[in-house]
Amino acid sequence: MRCFLLILLLLAGLPVSLPASPSSSATIVASVEPLAMALRQLYGDQAEVVTLLAPNQNPHHLSLSPRQALAVRDADLVVWLGEDAEPPVAALIRRRSGPNLALADLPGAEVRDGSAGHDHAGDHAGHSHSQIDPHLWLAPANMVVLARALAEQDRVPLPAMEPGRFIAAVEASEQAIAARLAPLRQQAWLTYHHPYAYFQHHFGLADPLVISEQLGAGPSSRRFVTLAARINKSNMRCALLEPEAQGQLVKRLCPDCDQIRLDPLGRDHTDSGYSDWLEQVVTPAFVTCLQAGR
């Protein structure tokens, strides 16, 4: 009956309103939430951004589900950290035919050695890092490198005004963060596993006292005694801890420390843009913690 009426309207020359077809926006998979924050800020509503790592997944012991594997396979673009930072994701990338951007491999990206804390900056294309620090997003300059790389690919084009608008926002946040942290650069602080090295070095903060090289393991008895002596000598009051850190152990080690929790993966701020998260979540945590020792 509907088809018959439509034909009559067409024969009579009357205007016909057809239902709009659903929009077919591109899908971008980001391996971790801070990359997704940057992509949402860059693309707005012009692309659907999906975060691969679920909030309840531990990135240090990551096992990806078949559903996550399908998300990587079917995405128009995958943005991830790189093979040495995310081996489980690398296995999925090798099985997909579409394009991907690995942050650690982009020319100009800063990549830190996770085993010894040495800097490696410059062109990393084709370079192997056996133990890189995977928290590359905590260096704002790395996200600028990513934004420029996105502008050069044509599979999912950036909206008008990008990446210029994003870069300007990140640079403005950098200036505001540097001003807030400048009076606190010499303050002593404690961290469990130290996922914040990119941020610390970028803004010139003092090296922290690190409890353990491995997140799932505590210090030996001998190291515990050594750490306690150093804490007492330095009059430390700041403990900046990732969600997986052992709070009770830190309390025994530094009973006078203010424990400030900060998720370097931003899993508790999935509605934020990258520059806002860096300025309004990461920086206040550092400021609150470091001010405790003044």
Coordinates of C-alpha atoms in Angstrom, one line a residue:
M1 CA 0.0 0.0 0.0
R2 CA 2.9 2.4 0.9
C3 CA 4.6 1.7 -2.4
F4 CA 1.3 2.4 -4.3
L5 CA 0.9 5.8 -2.6
L6 CA 4.5 6.6 -3.3
I7 CA 4.0 5.9 -7.0
L8 CA 0.8 8.1 -7.0
L9 CA 2.7 11.0 -5.4
L10 CA 5.5 10.7 -7.9
L11 CA 3.1 10.7 -10.8
A12 CA 1.4 13.8 -9.5
G13 CA 4.7 15.6 -9.2
L14 CA 4.4 16.2 -5.5
P15 CA 7.5 16.3 -3.3
V16 CA 8.4 13.1 -1.5
S17 CA 10.4 13.0 1.8
L18 CA 12.4 9.7 2.0
P19 CA 13.9 8.5 5.3
A20 CA 17.5 9.5 5.8
S21 CA 20.0 6.8 5.6
P22 CA 22.0 6.1 8.7
S23 CA 25.4 7.9 8.9
S24 CA 28.4 5.7 8.2
S25 CA 31.1 7.3 10.3
A26 CA 34.5 5.7 10.5
T27 CA 35.5 3.6 13.5
I28 CA 38.9 4.1 15.1
V29 CA 40.2 1.7 17.8
A30 CA 42.6 3.2 20.3
S31 CA 44.5 0.6 22.4
V32 CA 44.4 2.7 25.6
E33 CA 42.1 5.4 27.0
P34 CA 44.6 8.4 26.8
L35 CA 45.0 7.7 23.0
A36 CA 41.2 7.6 22.8
M37 CA 41.0 10.9 24.6
A38 CA 43.2 12.5 22.0
L39 CA 41.3 10.9 19.2
R40 CA 37.9 12.1 20.5
Q41 CA 39.3 15.6 20.9
L42 CA 40.7 15.6 17.4
Y43 CA 37.7 14.0 15.6
G44 CA 34.7 15.1 17.6
D45 CA 31.6 13.4 16.1
Q46 CA 33.2 12.7 12.8
A47 CA 34.5 9.3 13.9
E48 CA 33.5 6.7 16.5
V49 CA 36.4 6.1 18.8
V50 CA 36.5 2.7 20.6
T51 CA 39.0 2.0 23.5
L52 CA 40.4 -1.5 23.2
L53 CA 41.5 -1.9 26.8
A54 CA 38.5 -2.3 29.2
P55 CA 38.5 -0.4 32.5
N56 CA 38.8 -3.6 34.5
Q57 CA 41.8 -5.0 32.5
N58 CA 45.3 -4.9 33.8
P59 CA 47.6 -3.7 31.0
H60 CA 50.6 -5.5 32.6
H61 CA 48.9 -8.9 32.3
L62 CA 46.7 -8.3 29.2
S63 CA 44.7 -11.1 27.6
L64 CA 42.4 -9.9 24.8
S65 CA 39.0 -11.4 24.1
P66 CA 37.7 -12.6 20.7
R67 CA 35.4 -9.5 20.7
Q68 CA 38.4 -7.2 21.1
A69 CA 40.2 -9.1 18.3
L70 CA 37.3 -8.5 16.0
A71 CA 37.3 -4.8 17.0
V72 CA 40.9 -4.5 15.8
R73 CA 40.3 -6.5 12.7
D74 CA 37.2 -4.4 11.6
A75 CA 38.4 -0.9 12.5
D76 CA 39.0 1.6 9.8
L77 CA 42.1 2.7 11.7
V78 CA 43.9 1.4 14.8
V79 CA 46.0 3.8 16.9
W80 CA 48.3 2.0 19.4
L81 CA 51.6 2.3 21.3
G82 CA 53.8 -0.1 19.4
E83 CA 54.9 -3.7 19.4
D84 CA 57.4 -3.5 22.3
A85 CA 54.8 -1.6 24.5
E86 CA 51.8 -3.8 23.6
P87 CA 52.8 -7.3 22.4
P88 CA 49.2 -8.7 22.6
V89 CA 47.9 -5.9 20.4
A90 CA 50.9 -6.4 18.0
A91 CA 49.7 -10.0 17.4
L92 CA 46.2 -8.6 16.3
I93 CA 47.8 -5.9 14.2
R94 CA 49.7 -8.5 12.2
R95 CA 46.5 -10.2 11.3
R96 CA 44.6 -7.2 10.0
S97 CA 44.8 -5.7 6.6
G98 CA 43.8 -2.1 7.4
P99 CA 46.1 0.8 8.4
N100 CA 47.5 1.5 11.9
L101 CA 49.6 4.1 13.6
A102 CA 52.0 3.0 16.3
L103 CA 53.0 6.0 18.5
A104 CA 56.4 4.6 19.4
D105 CA 57.4 4.2 15.7
L106 CA 56.5 7.7 14.7
P107 CA 59.4 10.0 13.7
G108 CA 60.1 12.5 16.5
A109 CA 58.4 10.4 19.3
E110 CA 60.1 10.3 22.7
V111 CA 60.5 6.7 23.8
R112 CA 62.0 6.1 27.2
D113 CA 63.9 2.9 28.2
G114 CA 61.7 1.3 30.9
S115 CA 64.6 -0.8 32.3
A116 CA 67.1 1.9 33.0
G117 CA 65.3 5.2 32.6
H118 CA 67.4 6.5 29.7
D119 CA 65.9 8.8 27.1
H120 CA 65.6 7.8 23.5
A121 CA 64.2 10.6 21.4
G122 CA 64.1 11.1 17.6
D123 CA 63.2 8.9 14.7
H124 CA 62.2 5.5 15.9
A125 CA 60.9 4.0 12.7
G126 CA 62.1 0.4 12.5
H127 CA 64.0 0.6 15.8
S128 CA 63.6 -2.1 18.4
H129 CA 63.2 -1.4 22.1
S130 CA 63.2 -4.5 24.3
Q131 CA 62.0 -2.8 27.5
I132 CA 60.5 0.5 26.6
D133 CA 58.4 2.5 29.1
P134 CA 54.9 2.2 27.5
H135 CA 53.3 5.3 29.1
L136 CA 54.2 7.5 26.0
W137 CA 51.0 9.6 26.2
L138 CA 52.2 11.3 29.4
A139 CA 54.7 13.3 27.3
P140 CA 52.4 16.0 25.7
A141 CA 54.9 16.3 22.8
N142 CA 54.2 12.7 21.8
M143 CA 50.5 13.5 21.4
V144 CA 51.4 16.4 19.1
V145 CA 53.5 13.9 17.1
L146 CA 50.5 11.6 16.9
A147 CA 48.2 14.4 15.8
R148 CA 50.5 15.4 12.9
A149 CA 50.7 11.8 11.8
L150 CA 46.9 11.5 11.8
A151 CA 46.9 14.6 9.5
E152 CA 49.1 12.8 7.0
Q153 CA 47.0 9.7 6.7
D154 CA 44.0 9.7 4.5
R155 CA 42.0 6.6 5.6
V156 CA 40.2 8.7 8.3
P157 CA 40.7 12.4 7.5
L158 CA 40.8 14.9 10.3
P159 CA 38.1 17.6 10.5
A160 CA 38.7 21.1 9.4
M161 CA 40.9 23.1 11.8
E162 CA 42.7 20.0 12.9
P163 CA 45.3 19.2 14.0
G164 CA 46.0 22.9 14.6
R165 CA 43.3 23.3 17.2
F166 CA 44.3 20.2 19.1
I167 CA 48.0 21.2 19.1
A168 CA 47.1 24.7 20.3
A169 CA 45.1 23.2 23.2
V170 CA 47.9 20.9 24.2
E171 CA 50.5 23.7 24.1
A172 CA 48.2 25.9 26.2
S173 CA 47.8 23.1 28.8
E174 CA 51.6 22.6 28.8
Q175 CA 52.2 26.2 29.7
A176 CA 49.6 26.1 32.5
I177 CA 51.0 22.9 33.9
A178 CA 54.6 24.1 33.8
A179 CA 53.5 27.3 35.8
R180 CA 51.8 25.2 38.5
L181 CA 54.6 22.7 38.9
A182 CA 57.5 25.2 38.8
P183 CA 57.5 25.9 42.5
L184 CA 57.4 22.1 43.3
R185 CA 60.2 20.8 41.1
Q186 CA 62.6 20.0 43.9
Q187 CA 60.0 18.3 46.2
A188 CA 60.7 14.6 47.1
W189 CA 58.0 12.1 46.2
L190 CA 57.4 8.4 46.3
T191 CA 55.8 6.1 43.7
Y192 CA 55.3 2.4 43.6
H193 CA 56.2 1.4 40.0
H194 CA 56.8 4.8 38.4
P195 CA 54.5 5.0 35.4
Y196 CA 54.8 8.8 35.4
A197 CA 58.4 9.1 34.1
Y198 CA 57.4 10.9 30.8
F199 CA 55.4 13.5 32.7
Q200 CA 58.1 13.9 35.4
H201 CA 60.9 14.5 32.9
H202 CA 58.8 16.7 30.6
F203 CA 58.1 19.1 33.4
G204 CA 61.4 18.9 35.2
L205 CA 60.3 17.3 38.4
A206 CA 62.7 15.5 40.8
D207 CA 63.3 11.8 40.4
P208 CA 61.0 9.9 42.7
L209 CA 61.9 7.1 45.1
V210 CA 60.6 4.0 43.4
I211 CA 59.5 1.1 45.6
S212 CA 59.5 -1.7 43.0
E213 CA 60.5 -2.3 39.4
Q214 CA 57.6 -4.7 39.1
L215 CA 54.1 -3.6 39.8
G216 CA 53.0 -7.0 41.1
A217 CA 56.0 -7.5 43.4
G218 CA 56.9 -5.8 46.6
P219 CA 60.5 -4.9 47.8
S220 CA 62.7 -7.4 49.5
S221 CA 63.2 -7.0 53.3
R222 CA 66.6 -5.5 52.7
R223 CA 65.3 -3.0 50.2
F224 CA 62.3 -2.2 52.5
V225 CA 64.7 -1.2 55.3
T226 CA 66.8 0.9 52.8
L227 CA 63.8 2.7 51.4
A228 CA 62.4 3.4 54.9
A229 CA 65.7 5.0 55.9
R230 CA 65.8 7.2 52.8
I231 CA 62.2 8.3 53.3
N232 CA 62.9 9.2 56.9
K233 CA 66.0 11.2 55.9
S234 CA 64.3 13.1 53.2
N235 CA 61.2 13.9 55.3
M236 CA 59.0 12.6 52.4
R237 CA 55.3 13.3 52.6
C238 CA 54.1 12.5 49.0
A239 CA 53.2 9.1 47.7
L240 CA 51.7 9.2 44.2
L241 CA 50.2 5.7 43.5
E242 CA 48.7 4.0 40.5
P243 CA 45.5 2.0 41.2
E244 CA 47.3 -1.3 41.3
A245 CA 49.9 -0.2 43.9
Q246 CA 49.9 -1.9 47.3
G247 CA 48.6 0.9 49.6
Q248 CA 49.0 -1.0 52.8
L249 CA 52.7 -1.7 52.1
V250 CA 53.2 2.0 51.2
K251 CA 51.5 3.0 54.5
R252 CA 54.0 0.8 56.5
L253 CA 56.9 2.2 54.5
C254 CA 55.9 5.8 54.7
P255 CA 53.3 6.3 57.5
D256 CA 53.5 10.1 57.1
C257 CA 52.9 10.2 53.4
D258 CA 49.7 11.5 51.8
Q259 CA 48.7 8.8 49.4
I260 CA 47.3 10.4 46.2
R261 CA 45.8 8.0 43.7
L262 CA 46.3 8.7 40.0
D263 CA 45.5 6.3 37.2
P264 CA 48.1 6.9 34.4
L265 CA 45.7 5.1 32.0
G266 CA 42.8 7.5 32.6
R267 CA 40.4 4.7 33.0
D268 CA 38.3 6.8 35.5
H269 CA 37.9 9.7 33.1
T270 CA 36.6 8.2 29.9
D271 CA 34.6 11.3 28.9
S272 CA 37.6 13.7 28.9
G273 CA 39.6 15.2 26.1
Y274 CA 43.4 14.6 26.3
S275 CA 44.5 18.2 27.1
D276 CA 41.7 18.6 29.8
W277 CA 42.7 15.3 31.4
L278 CA 46.3 16.2 31.5
E279 CA 45.7 19.7 33.0
Q280 CA 42.6 19.0 35.2
V281 CA 43.3 15.4 36.5
V282 CA 47.0 14.5 36.2
T283 CA 48.4 17.9 37.2
P284 CA 46.2 18.5 40.3
A285 CA 47.2 15.0 41.6
F286 CA 50.9 15.9 41.3
V287 CA 50.3 19.4 42.8
T288 CA 48.3 18.0 45.8
C289 CA 50.9 15.4 46.5
L290 CA 54.0 17.5 46.1
Q291 CA 52.6 20.3 48.2
A292 CA 52.2 17.9 51.1
G293 CA 56.0 17.9 51.6
R294 CA 56.3 21.7 51.7

